[in-house]
Short mmCIF file of C-alpha atoms in Angstrom, two decimals:
data_model
loop_
_atom_site.label_atom_id
_atom_site.label_comp_id
_atom_site.label_asym_id
_atom_site.label_seq_id
_atom_site.Cartn_x
_atom_site.Cartn_y
_atom_site.Cartn_z
CA MET M 27 118.18 34.26 -128.51
CA HIS M 28 120.02 33.95 -131.84
CA THR M 29 121.45 31.01 -133.73
CA PHE M 30 124.42 31.11 -136.11
CA ASP M 31 126.37 28.38 -137.82
CA TYR M 32 129.56 29.81 -136.32
CA ILE M 33 130.38 32.44 -133.72
CA VAL M 34 133.65 34.39 -133.72
CA VAL M 35 134.46 36.37 -130.57
CA GLY M 36 136.84 39.24 -131.27
CA GLY M 37 137.16 41.90 -133.95
CA GLY M 38 140.92 42.03 -134.53
CA LEU M 39 142.67 40.57 -137.56
CA ALA M 40 142.42 36.97 -136.29
CA GLY M 41 138.67 37.18 -135.76
CA LEU M 42 137.92 39.12 -138.93
CA TYR M 43 140.01 36.89 -141.18
CA THR M 44 138.61 33.68 -139.72
CA ALA M 45 135.05 35.01 -140.01
CA TYR M 46 135.70 36.00 -143.63
CA LEU M 47 136.96 32.50 -144.50
CA LEU M 48 134.03 30.84 -142.74
CA SER M 49 131.39 33.12 -144.23
CA ASP M 50 130.93 31.15 -147.46
CA LYS M 51 130.01 28.05 -145.44
CA GLY M 52 127.30 29.42 -143.18
CA SER M 53 126.00 32.27 -141.06
CA ILE M 54 128.52 34.06 -138.84
CA GLY M 55 128.04 36.14 -135.72
CA LEU M 56 131.12 38.25 -134.94
CA LEU M 57 131.20 39.85 -131.49
CA ALA M 58 133.33 42.88 -130.63
CA LYS M 59 133.43 44.33 -127.10
CA THR M 60 133.70 47.87 -128.41
CA SER M 61 134.32 48.81 -132.05
CA LEU M 62 136.44 47.07 -134.65
CA ILE M 63 139.17 49.70 -134.34
CA ASP M 64 139.80 48.86 -130.67
CA SER M 65 142.20 45.98 -131.20
CA ASN M 66 145.92 45.30 -131.10
CA SER M 67 145.73 44.32 -134.76
CA TYR M 68 144.32 47.69 -135.75
CA MET M 69 147.04 49.51 -133.79
CA ALA M 70 149.92 47.29 -134.93
CA GLN M 71 152.77 49.30 -136.45
CA GLY M 72 154.96 46.30 -137.15
CA GLY M 73 154.42 44.23 -140.23
CA MET M 74 154.02 40.62 -141.26
CA ALA M 75 156.97 38.24 -141.32
CA ALA M 76 156.91 36.01 -144.41
CA VAL M 77 159.54 34.80 -146.85
CA THR M 78 159.03 36.52 -150.21
CA ASP M 79 162.66 37.13 -151.21
CA ILE M 80 164.48 34.47 -153.24
CA ASN M 81 167.61 35.14 -151.17
CA ASP M 82 165.73 34.26 -147.97
CA SER M 83 164.35 30.85 -147.00
CA ARG M 84 161.45 29.47 -144.98
CA HIS M 85 163.94 27.36 -143.07
CA ALA M 86 165.83 30.52 -142.05
CA HIS M 87 162.56 32.05 -140.81
CA LEU M 88 161.93 28.84 -138.84
CA LEU M 89 165.39 28.98 -137.25
CA ASP M 90 164.95 32.63 -136.22
CA THR M 91 161.57 31.83 -134.66
CA LEU M 92 162.97 28.85 -132.75
CA GLU M 93 165.88 30.95 -131.50
CA ALA M 94 163.55 33.65 -130.17
CA GLY M 95 161.30 31.04 -128.56
CA ARG M 96 164.11 29.89 -126.25
CA GLY M 97 163.45 26.17 -126.42
CA LEU M 98 159.67 26.18 -125.91
CA CYS M 99 158.45 26.41 -129.52
CA ASN M 100 156.60 23.51 -131.07
CA GLU M 101 158.73 22.96 -134.15
CA GLU M 102 155.83 21.52 -136.16
CA ALA M 103 153.73 24.63 -135.45
CA VAL M 104 156.62 26.90 -136.42
CA ARG M 105 157.12 24.93 -139.62
CA LEU M 106 153.43 25.34 -140.47
CA LEU M 107 153.72 29.09 -139.91
CA THR M 108 156.85 29.62 -141.95
CA GLU M 109 155.80 27.27 -144.76
CA GLU M 110 152.26 28.65 -145.12
CA ALA M 111 152.93 32.35 -144.48
CA PRO M 112 153.98 33.17 -148.08
CA ASP M 113 150.77 31.61 -149.43
CA ARG M 114 148.62 33.68 -147.08
CA ILE M 115 150.41 36.85 -148.19
CA ALA M 116 149.97 35.91 -151.86
CA GLU M 117 146.24 35.36 -151.26
CA LEU M 118 145.85 38.75 -149.59
CA ILE M 119 147.60 40.46 -152.51
CA GLU M 120 145.37 38.60 -154.95
CA LEU M 121 142.32 39.85 -153.05
CA GLY M 122 143.61 43.42 -153.47
CA MET M 123 145.67 44.16 -150.36
CA LYS M 124 148.41 46.70 -151.10
CA PHE M 125 151.72 46.21 -149.31
CA ASP M 126 154.51 48.76 -149.54
CA LEU M 127 156.71 48.48 -152.63
CA GLU M 128 160.29 49.44 -153.40
CA ASN M 129 161.42 49.58 -157.03
CA GLY M 130 158.34 47.58 -158.03
CA HIS M 131 158.97 44.79 -155.51
CA LEU M 132 157.67 44.17 -152.00
CA ALA M 133 159.57 46.43 -149.59
CA LEU M 134 161.08 44.28 -146.85
CA GLY M 135 162.13 45.48 -143.41
CA LEU M 136 164.40 44.07 -140.71
CA GLU M 137 163.36 43.67 -137.08
CA GLY M 138 164.89 42.30 -133.91
CA GLY M 139 165.67 38.58 -133.92
CA HIS M 140 165.43 38.26 -137.72
CA ASN M 141 168.61 37.58 -139.66
CA HIS M 142 167.11 38.57 -143.00
CA LYS M 143 164.86 41.35 -144.30
CA ARG M 144 161.44 39.67 -144.50
CA ILE M 145 158.97 42.06 -142.83
CA LEU M 146 156.19 43.33 -145.11
CA HIS M 147 154.54 46.63 -144.26
CA ALA M 148 151.58 48.66 -145.47
CA GLY M 149 151.45 52.42 -145.13
CA GLY M 150 154.86 52.40 -143.48
CA ASP M 151 153.93 51.94 -139.84
CA ALA M 152 150.17 51.46 -140.38
CA THR M 153 150.19 47.79 -141.35
CA GLY M 154 147.74 46.65 -138.70
CA ARG M 155 145.23 49.37 -139.47
CA LEU M 156 145.38 48.88 -143.22
CA VAL M 157 145.18 45.08 -143.30
CA THR M 158 142.43 45.02 -140.65
CA SER M 159 140.47 47.66 -142.53
CA PHE M 160 140.99 45.73 -145.77
CA ILE M 161 139.49 42.52 -144.34
CA THR M 162 136.66 44.51 -142.76
CA GLU M 163 135.80 46.02 -146.15
CA LEU M 164 135.75 42.55 -147.73
CA ILE M 165 133.35 41.36 -145.02
CA LEU M 166 131.07 44.37 -145.35
CA LYS M 167 131.06 44.12 -149.14
CA GLU M 168 129.95 40.49 -149.09
CA GLY M 169 127.43 41.05 -146.27
CA LYS M 170 127.58 37.49 -144.93
CA VAL M 171 128.83 38.28 -141.41
CA SER M 172 126.65 39.79 -138.69
CA ILE M 173 128.97 42.21 -136.88
CA LEU M 174 127.80 42.81 -133.32
CA GLU M 175 129.82 45.72 -131.94
CA HIS M 176 129.52 46.56 -128.23
CA HIS M 177 128.54 42.97 -127.50
CA THR M 178 130.60 41.06 -124.94
CA ALA M 179 130.80 37.29 -124.56
CA THR M 180 130.49 36.72 -120.81
CA ASP M 181 130.37 32.91 -120.61
CA LEU M 182 130.72 29.87 -122.83
CA ILE M 183 127.78 27.50 -123.28
CA LEU M 184 128.83 23.86 -123.18
CA GLY M 185 126.95 20.72 -124.17
CA ASP M 186 127.63 17.02 -124.58
CA SER M 187 129.67 17.53 -127.75
CA GLY M 188 131.57 20.59 -126.57
CA CYS M 189 131.01 24.31 -126.97
CA ARG M 190 127.59 25.21 -128.36
CA GLY M 191 127.58 28.97 -128.01
CA VAL M 192 128.15 31.96 -125.74
CA TRP M 193 126.20 34.15 -123.38
CA CYS M 194 126.35 37.68 -124.76
CA TYR M 195 125.87 41.05 -123.07
CA ASP M 196 124.27 43.71 -125.27
CA GLU M 197 125.57 47.01 -123.93
CA ALA M 198 123.07 49.29 -125.71
CA ASN M 199 120.03 47.43 -124.41
CA HIS M 200 121.53 46.26 -121.10
CA LEU M 201 120.51 42.66 -121.52
CA ILE M 202 122.11 39.24 -121.68
CA ALA M 203 121.11 36.52 -124.11
CA PRO M 204 122.43 33.20 -125.40
CA LEU M 205 123.93 32.91 -128.88
CA PHE M 206 124.08 29.35 -130.25
CA ALA M 207 126.36 27.90 -132.92
CA SER M 208 127.95 24.71 -134.23
CA ALA M 209 131.41 26.02 -133.34
CA VAL M 210 132.89 28.99 -131.47
CA VAL M 211 136.18 30.70 -132.29
CA LEU M 212 137.81 32.84 -129.60
CA ALA M 213 139.90 35.66 -131.10
CA THR M 214 139.80 38.00 -128.12
CA GLY M 215 143.45 39.08 -128.00
CA GLY M 216 145.76 38.93 -125.02
CA ALA M 217 145.95 40.25 -121.48
CA ALA M 218 148.76 42.82 -121.54
CA ALA M 219 146.37 45.68 -120.65
CA ILE M 220 146.10 44.32 -117.11
CA TYR M 221 149.60 45.86 -116.81
CA ASN M 222 150.45 49.54 -116.47
CA PRO M 223 152.10 50.83 -118.60
CA THR M 224 150.95 48.92 -121.65
CA THR M 225 150.91 49.45 -125.41
CA ASN M 226 147.55 47.67 -125.63
CA PRO M 227 144.02 49.06 -125.92
CA SER M 228 141.91 48.74 -122.77
CA THR M 229 140.07 45.79 -124.32
CA SER M 230 143.09 43.45 -124.09
CA VAL M 231 142.52 42.27 -120.53
CA GLY M 232 142.35 38.49 -120.88
CA ASP M 233 138.59 38.04 -121.24
CA GLY M 234 138.96 35.16 -123.70
CA LEU M 235 141.43 33.42 -121.40
CA ALA M 236 138.93 33.68 -118.56
CA LEU M 237 136.07 32.35 -120.72
CA ALA M 238 138.05 29.23 -121.58
CA TYR M 239 139.66 28.70 -118.17
CA GLU M 240 136.47 28.70 -116.15
CA GLN M 241 134.97 26.03 -118.41
CA GLY M 242 137.96 23.73 -117.99
CA ALA M 243 140.03 24.43 -121.10
CA GLU M 244 143.79 24.06 -120.83
CA LEU M 245 145.86 27.26 -120.83
CA MET M 246 149.61 27.22 -121.43
CA ASP M 247 152.69 29.31 -120.54
CA LEU M 248 150.89 32.43 -119.30
CA GLU M 249 153.93 33.54 -117.32
CA PHE M 250 155.54 34.67 -120.58
CA ILE M 251 154.52 38.30 -121.07
CA GLN M 252 156.45 40.22 -123.68
CA PHE M 253 157.39 43.78 -122.81
CA HIS M 254 157.95 46.00 -125.81
CA PRO M 255 161.30 47.73 -125.29
CA THR M 256 160.38 51.07 -126.81
CA ALA M 257 157.09 52.69 -125.87
CA LEU M 258 157.10 56.47 -126.04
CA TYR M 259 157.56 57.87 -122.53
CA ILE M 260 155.27 60.81 -121.81
CA PRO M 261 154.44 61.31 -118.10
CA ASN M 262 150.76 60.84 -117.21
CA ASN M 263 149.96 59.66 -120.71
CA SER M 264 149.15 56.23 -122.13
CA SER M 265 152.07 54.40 -123.73
CA PHE M 266 152.42 54.72 -127.48
CA LEU M 267 154.37 51.98 -129.22
CA VAL M 268 157.47 52.94 -131.19
CA SER M 269 157.85 50.09 -133.64
CA GLU M 270 160.71 47.61 -133.62
CA ALA M 271 161.17 48.64 -137.24
CA VAL M 272 162.53 52.02 -136.09
CA ARG M 273 165.53 50.20 -134.64
CA GLY M 274 165.53 48.05 -137.77
CA GLU M 275 166.17 51.25 -139.74
CA GLY M 276 169.22 51.95 -137.58
CA ALA M 277 168.04 53.91 -134.51
CA HIS M 278 170.33 53.79 -131.46
CA LEU M 279 169.47 53.40 -127.77
CA LEU M 280 171.35 55.80 -125.50
CA ASP M 281 171.62 56.06 -121.73
CA HIS M 282 171.46 59.36 -119.82
CA THR M 283 175.12 60.06 -120.66
CA GLY M 284 174.61 59.50 -124.40
CA ASN M 285 176.31 56.10 -124.37
CA ARG M 286 175.02 53.47 -126.83
CA PHE M 287 174.69 50.81 -124.14
CA MET M 288 173.34 47.90 -126.23
CA LEU M 289 176.67 47.53 -128.05
CA THR M 290 178.16 45.82 -124.99
CA ARG M 291 175.02 43.88 -124.00
CA HIS M 292 174.30 41.69 -127.06
CA LYS M 293 175.91 40.81 -130.40
CA LEU M 294 172.85 42.19 -132.25
CA ALA M 295 172.87 45.41 -130.17
CA GLU M 296 169.52 47.22 -130.65
CA LEU M 297 168.23 44.35 -132.78
CA ALA M 298 168.58 41.72 -130.07
CA PRO M 299 165.40 39.79 -129.18
CA ARG M 300 162.81 41.90 -127.41
CA ASP M 301 163.20 40.31 -123.99
CA VAL M 302 166.92 41.13 -124.00
CA VAL M 303 166.44 44.73 -125.13
CA ALA M 304 163.60 45.36 -122.66
CA ARG M 305 165.60 43.94 -119.77
CA GLU M 306 168.72 45.93 -120.62
CA ILE M 307 166.69 49.13 -120.86
CA PHE M 308 165.14 48.27 -117.48
CA TYR M 309 168.60 47.83 -115.91
CA THR M 310 169.87 51.04 -117.51
CA MET M 311 166.88 52.97 -116.14
CA GLN M 312 167.52 51.52 -112.67
CA GLU M 313 171.18 52.49 -112.78
CA SER M 314 170.47 56.06 -113.88
CA LYS M 315 167.30 56.40 -111.75
CA MET M 316 165.67 57.82 -114.89
CA PRO M 317 162.20 56.68 -116.06
CA TYR M 318 163.32 56.38 -119.69
CA VAL M 319 166.24 55.99 -122.08
CA THR M 320 166.75 57.83 -125.36
CA LEU M 321 166.07 56.51 -128.84
CA SER M 322 168.25 58.48 -131.23
CA LEU M 323 167.66 58.84 -134.97
CA LYS M 324 169.80 61.95 -135.40
CA HIS M 325 172.25 60.09 -137.65
CA LEU M 326 169.50 58.93 -140.05
CA ASP M 327 167.88 60.66 -143.04
CA PRO M 328 164.94 62.68 -141.59
CA VAL M 329 163.00 62.64 -144.86
CA HIS M 330 163.20 58.85 -145.09
CA ILE M 331 162.19 58.48 -141.42
CA ALA M 332 159.12 60.70 -141.89
CA GLU M 333 158.07 58.71 -144.97
CA ARG M 334 158.78 55.34 -143.40
CA PHE M 335 157.04 56.07 -140.06
CA PRO M 336 154.29 58.61 -140.73
CA THR M 337 152.06 57.52 -137.82
CA ILE M 338 154.83 57.66 -135.21
CA THR M 339 156.17 60.93 -136.67
CA GLN M 340 152.77 62.62 -136.41
CA TYR M 341 152.12 61.32 -132.90
CA CYS M 342 155.50 62.60 -131.72
CA ARG M 343 154.84 66.02 -133.29
CA ARG M 344 151.48 66.28 -131.53
CA ASN M 345 153.35 65.77 -128.27
CA GLY M 346 156.16 68.23 -129.01
CA LEU M 347 158.73 65.59 -129.97
CA ASP M 348 160.78 65.03 -133.13
CA LEU M 349 161.19 61.40 -134.19
CA SER M 350 164.05 62.30 -136.54
CA SER M 351 166.05 63.60 -133.57
CA GLU M 352 165.76 61.95 -130.12
CA ILE M 353 162.75 60.71 -128.17
CA PRO M 354 162.31 59.23 -124.65
CA VAL M 355 161.26 55.55 -124.53
CA ALA M 356 160.65 52.91 -121.87
CA PRO M 357 159.40 49.31 -121.87
CA ALA M 358 155.68 48.56 -121.58
CA ALA M 359 153.63 45.34 -121.43
CA HIS M 360 152.88 44.40 -125.01
CA TYR M 361 152.07 40.78 -125.84
CA THR M 362 150.69 37.70 -124.10
CA VAL M 363 152.94 34.92 -125.36
CA GLY M 364 150.99 32.04 -123.76
CA GLY M 365 147.28 31.44 -124.10
CA ILE M 366 144.61 28.81 -124.66
CA LYS M 367 146.41 25.61 -125.63
CA VAL M 368 145.38 24.60 -129.16
CA ASP M 369 146.47 22.00 -131.69
CA ARG M 370 147.72 22.57 -135.24
CA ASN M 371 144.12 23.32 -136.33
CA GLY M 372 143.43 25.83 -133.57
CA LEU M 373 141.19 23.43 -131.61
CA SER M 374 141.26 23.74 -127.83
CA SER M 375 140.89 20.93 -125.28
CA ILE M 376 137.11 21.59 -125.41
CA GLY M 377 135.32 20.20 -128.44
CA ARG M 378 134.08 22.76 -131.02
CA LEU M 379 135.96 25.56 -129.22
CA TYR M 380 138.77 27.10 -131.27
CA ALA M 381 141.20 29.92 -130.48
CA VAL M 382 143.27 32.05 -132.82
CA GLY M 383 145.59 35.03 -132.55
CA GLU M 384 147.07 36.31 -129.32
CA VAL M 385 144.56 34.45 -127.12
CA ALA M 386 145.85 31.12 -128.48
CA ALA M 387 148.99 29.19 -127.63
CA THR M 388 149.76 27.45 -130.92
CA GLY M 389 153.34 26.59 -130.00
CA VAL M 390 154.75 29.13 -132.47
CA MET M 391 155.85 31.75 -129.93
CA GLY M 392 157.56 29.56 -127.34
CA ALA M 393 158.89 31.68 -124.50
CA ASN M 394 159.27 34.87 -126.51
CA ARG M 395 157.49 36.06 -129.67
CA LEU M 396 159.67 36.86 -132.66
CA ALA M 397 158.86 40.31 -134.02
CA SER M 398 156.09 40.48 -136.66
CA ASN M 399 155.13 36.81 -136.33
CA SER M 400 151.83 37.70 -134.64
CA LEU M 401 149.85 39.19 -137.53
CA ILE M 402 150.91 36.42 -139.88
CA GLU M 403 150.02 33.82 -137.22
CA CYS M 404 146.47 35.21 -137.31
CA LEU M 405 146.27 34.46 -141.03
CA VAL M 406 147.97 31.06 -141.02
CA PHE M 407 145.98 29.60 -138.14
CA GLY M 408 142.76 31.41 -139.08
CA LYS M 409 142.95 29.56 -142.40
CA ARG M 410 143.69 26.27 -140.65
CA ILE M 411 140.68 26.73 -138.35
CA ALA M 412 138.37 27.53 -141.25
CA ASP M 413 139.61 24.49 -143.19
CA HIS M 414 139.23 22.21 -140.17
CA ILE M 415 135.68 23.42 -139.45
CA HIS M 416 134.73 22.97 -143.10
CA ASN M 417 135.98 19.38 -143.02
CA GLN M 418 134.27 18.41 -139.76
CA PRO M 419 130.71 17.04 -139.57
CA LEU M 420 129.63 19.51 -136.90
CA PRO M 421 126.23 19.03 -135.25
CA THR M 422 123.43 21.50 -135.79
CA PRO M 423 123.31 24.17 -133.07
CA ASP M 424 121.79 22.94 -129.82
CA THR M 425 119.30 25.59 -128.66
CA SER M 426 117.84 23.71 -125.69
CA ALA M 427 116.92 25.72 -122.59
CA LEU M 428 119.59 26.67 -120.10
CA GLN M 429 120.01 28.81 -117.00
CA GLN M 430 121.40 32.32 -117.20
CA PRO M 431 124.84 32.33 -115.54
CA PHE M 432 124.40 35.60 -113.63
CA THR M 433 121.91 38.36 -113.03
CA LEU M 434 122.18 41.92 -114.25
CA ASP M 435 122.17 44.74 -111.74
CA SER M 436 120.38 48.02 -112.40
CA MET M 437 121.96 50.33 -114.96
CA GLN M 438 122.87 52.75 -112.15
CA MET M 439 124.63 50.04 -110.15
CA GLU M 440 126.39 48.80 -113.28
CA LEU M 441 127.72 52.31 -113.93
CA GLU M 442 128.94 52.56 -110.34
CA LEU M 443 130.69 49.20 -110.61
CA LYS M 444 132.21 50.22 -113.94
CA THR M 445 133.70 53.32 -112.29
CA LYS M 446 134.95 51.25 -109.36
CA GLY M 447 136.36 48.76 -111.84
CA GLU M 448 138.40 51.41 -113.65
CA SER M 449 140.02 52.35 -110.34
CA MET M 450 140.68 48.72 -109.40
CA MET M 451 142.19 47.98 -112.83
CA ARG M 452 144.63 50.87 -112.39
CA VAL M 453 145.71 49.39 -109.06
CA LEU M 454 145.98 45.94 -110.64
CA GLY M 455 148.06 47.35 -113.50
CA ASN M 456 150.55 48.86 -111.08
CA THR M 457 150.70 45.63 -109.06
CA MET M 458 151.40 43.56 -112.16
CA MET M 459 154.17 45.86 -113.39
CA GLN M 460 155.81 46.12 -109.98
CA ASN M 461 155.46 42.49 -108.90
CA VAL M 462 155.22 40.50 -112.16
CA GLY M 463 157.19 42.78 -114.46
CA ILE M 464 160.31 42.64 -116.60
CA VAL M 465 162.52 41.34 -113.78
CA ARG M 466 160.82 39.07 -111.23
CA LYS M 467 161.67 37.42 -107.94
CA GLY M 468 159.83 35.13 -105.54
CA GLU M 469 159.20 37.62 -102.76
CA ALA M 470 157.60 40.16 -105.10
CA LEU M 471 155.53 37.48 -106.84
CA ASN M 472 154.16 36.23 -103.52
CA GLU M 473 153.29 39.80 -102.57
CA GLY M 474 151.49 40.20 -105.90
CA ILE M 475 149.49 37.02 -105.25
CA ARG M 476 148.38 38.32 -101.85
CA LYS M 477 147.27 41.66 -103.30
CA ILE M 478 145.30 40.06 -106.15
CA GLU M 479 143.67 37.52 -103.84
CA ASP M 480 142.54 40.37 -101.53
CA SER M 481 140.93 42.09 -104.53
CA LEU M 482 139.21 38.85 -105.56
CA LYS M 483 137.68 38.54 -102.09
CA GLU M 484 136.38 42.08 -102.40
CA LEU M 485 134.85 41.28 -105.80
CA GLU M 486 133.36 37.91 -104.83
CA PRO M 487 129.87 39.30 -103.97
CA PHE M 488 129.54 40.93 -107.41
CA LYS M 489 130.61 38.16 -109.78
CA ASP M 490 127.13 36.59 -109.99
CA THR M 491 125.03 39.74 -109.73
CA SER M 492 126.61 42.21 -112.13
CA PHE M 493 128.04 42.31 -115.64
CA HIS M 494 130.90 44.64 -114.71
CA GLY M 495 131.48 42.87 -111.40
CA ARG M 496 131.74 39.54 -113.22
CA LEU M 497 134.22 40.85 -115.80
CA LEU M 498 136.30 42.55 -113.13
CA TYR M 499 136.48 39.34 -111.11
CA LYS M 500 137.58 37.34 -114.15
CA ARG M 501 140.29 39.85 -115.08
CA HIS M 502 141.76 39.62 -111.59
CA GLN M 503 141.54 35.84 -111.89
CA VAL M 504 143.65 35.96 -115.07
CA ALA M 505 146.18 38.20 -113.30
CA LEU M 506 146.39 35.68 -110.46
CA ILE M 507 147.00 32.80 -112.89
CA ILE M 508 149.80 34.72 -114.61
CA THR M 509 151.43 35.54 -111.26
CA LYS M 510 151.18 31.99 -109.91
CA ALA M 511 152.62 30.59 -113.14
CA ALA M 512 155.52 33.05 -112.87
CA LEU M 513 156.16 32.00 -109.28
CA LEU M 514 156.24 28.31 -110.17
CA ARG M 515 158.70 28.71 -113.06
CA GLU M 516 161.97 28.73 -111.16
CA GLU M 517 164.24 29.61 -114.07
CA SER M 518 164.76 32.47 -116.52
CA ARG M 519 163.65 31.91 -120.09
CA GLY M 520 162.48 34.27 -122.83
CA GLY M 521 159.97 36.80 -121.57
CA HIS M 522 160.17 35.40 -118.01
CA TYR M 523 163.21 36.54 -116.05
CA ARG M 524 163.69 35.56 -112.41
CA GLN M 525 166.36 37.50 -110.58
CA ASP M 526 166.47 34.71 -107.98
CA TYR M 527 166.71 32.02 -110.69
CA PRO M 528 168.77 33.66 -113.46
CA GLU M 529 169.82 30.44 -115.20
CA THR M 530 167.88 28.61 -117.94
CA LEU M 531 167.17 24.93 -117.45
CA SER M 532 168.86 22.53 -119.87
CA PRO M 533 166.95 21.53 -123.02
CA GLN M 534 166.29 18.10 -121.46
CA LYS M 535 164.49 19.75 -118.53
CA ALA M 536 162.51 22.35 -120.51
CA TYR M 537 158.77 22.30 -119.84
CA HIS M 538 155.48 24.05 -120.55
CA THR M 539 153.24 25.38 -117.81
CA ILE M 540 149.75 23.87 -118.13
CA ILE M 541 146.95 25.66 -116.27
CA LYS M 542 143.58 24.00 -115.79
CA GLU M 543 140.85 24.07 -113.13
CA ASN M 544 142.80 25.66 -110.27
CA SER M 545 145.92 23.58 -110.91
CA ILE M 546 149.24 24.40 -112.54
CA THR M 547 151.39 21.53 -113.75
CA HIS M 548 154.51 21.12 -115.86
CA GLN M 549 154.57 19.27 -119.17
CA SER M 550 157.85 18.29 -120.80
CA VAL M 551 158.59 19.84 -124.17
#
């Protein structure tokens, strides 16, 4: 049993930055399921969207975000993001973070959905790794945060005043113990890795969503899954993201005949919002019966491309491909747009339980995330959470006795269930992509629900007697929630496209999907 002032669950940028800001106010326990490099933040090639150019404006950034969000953004939340983003960038630079420069000024890139160059990068296409590593170094240097790698939060602990801690599984010692705190921040990332293919690490399987959902927190808009249009297509290999910024530099998408098909599909061509590009690639692949389209950079300066995208260039070379020529790409599940419903300070519907980053639904993303808004959202709302916690008279941690939520099986049985789980997650990933993918329809969604419910029945005996059985059950539960939410939204909007309901409801009829305690309801925007 351990007691902290605050617990942060998740070791990506959102969790690290929030923990860093909280660390001068009390003791922090930061839990990471694996290591700190296994996060979407660490792998992120895209940059941070923030207005730093005098010829750009925060209002323009707001308008681009609202446009991408397809009528479901909370305008106040978007305003907070776009107004506060430049300050967060300035603070990072003051702390010593080095962003890429051009002629002595911040180098700014253009990505899909943006009408102005405002994307900051670090190390070309290594922004996520460099900024995450930078915050990690700050934390380690100050030594105020207890980093617990290979520790998994399995259940929330609730009390009269809200969340008072988490149950934690210690993988090395095969034991479960309670961790108590005055407040808990979930920064566990999204759920896109329950799909196959996906650009996400295997850790992004909705564990934070499940933690909050089973304790009665409100979730919102989980049907909106963003599929990245251009993941490198290599048969029998995990998907590797080819950044939006590659198209921002002028790369073209070609069909199997060499035709630049996006020119006739959208006014912004390859720089159309991600949902449009992903869907058009999907249709093009269906028409050609090919599992990929071609991303062509043959017309661009190869030296500049190698310098601008060193990580992608090296990965392509290791796989016998040349980024400066042509590479095969296909869409892959990338980002969970919905999440735990939170207010402007990151507070969930459960007292003392906060959420930040991809696991949270702040209202910024709406129905479709604008490129490079995710990393900056981590900073803006991480700061807001830290400020809110600092200004709240939180109670001292309640360490009263409680009952362990499940038993641990033997190490041998846990290993067997882990192996079984890997197989079941592959099946689930295929089901999600086939039945709840880029283009959806009622019949396929109902079939997906039946398949997932059959798996849940199979897992029922293990959810209270095994660590891996419990996690596996919860991950299927998250998949079921996503699928049911997709079935109930009988329209097409943003990252949710229904072939049987291709029209978008009028602005007056727009609604959010609210998920709580086995019910899904609609809430007007």
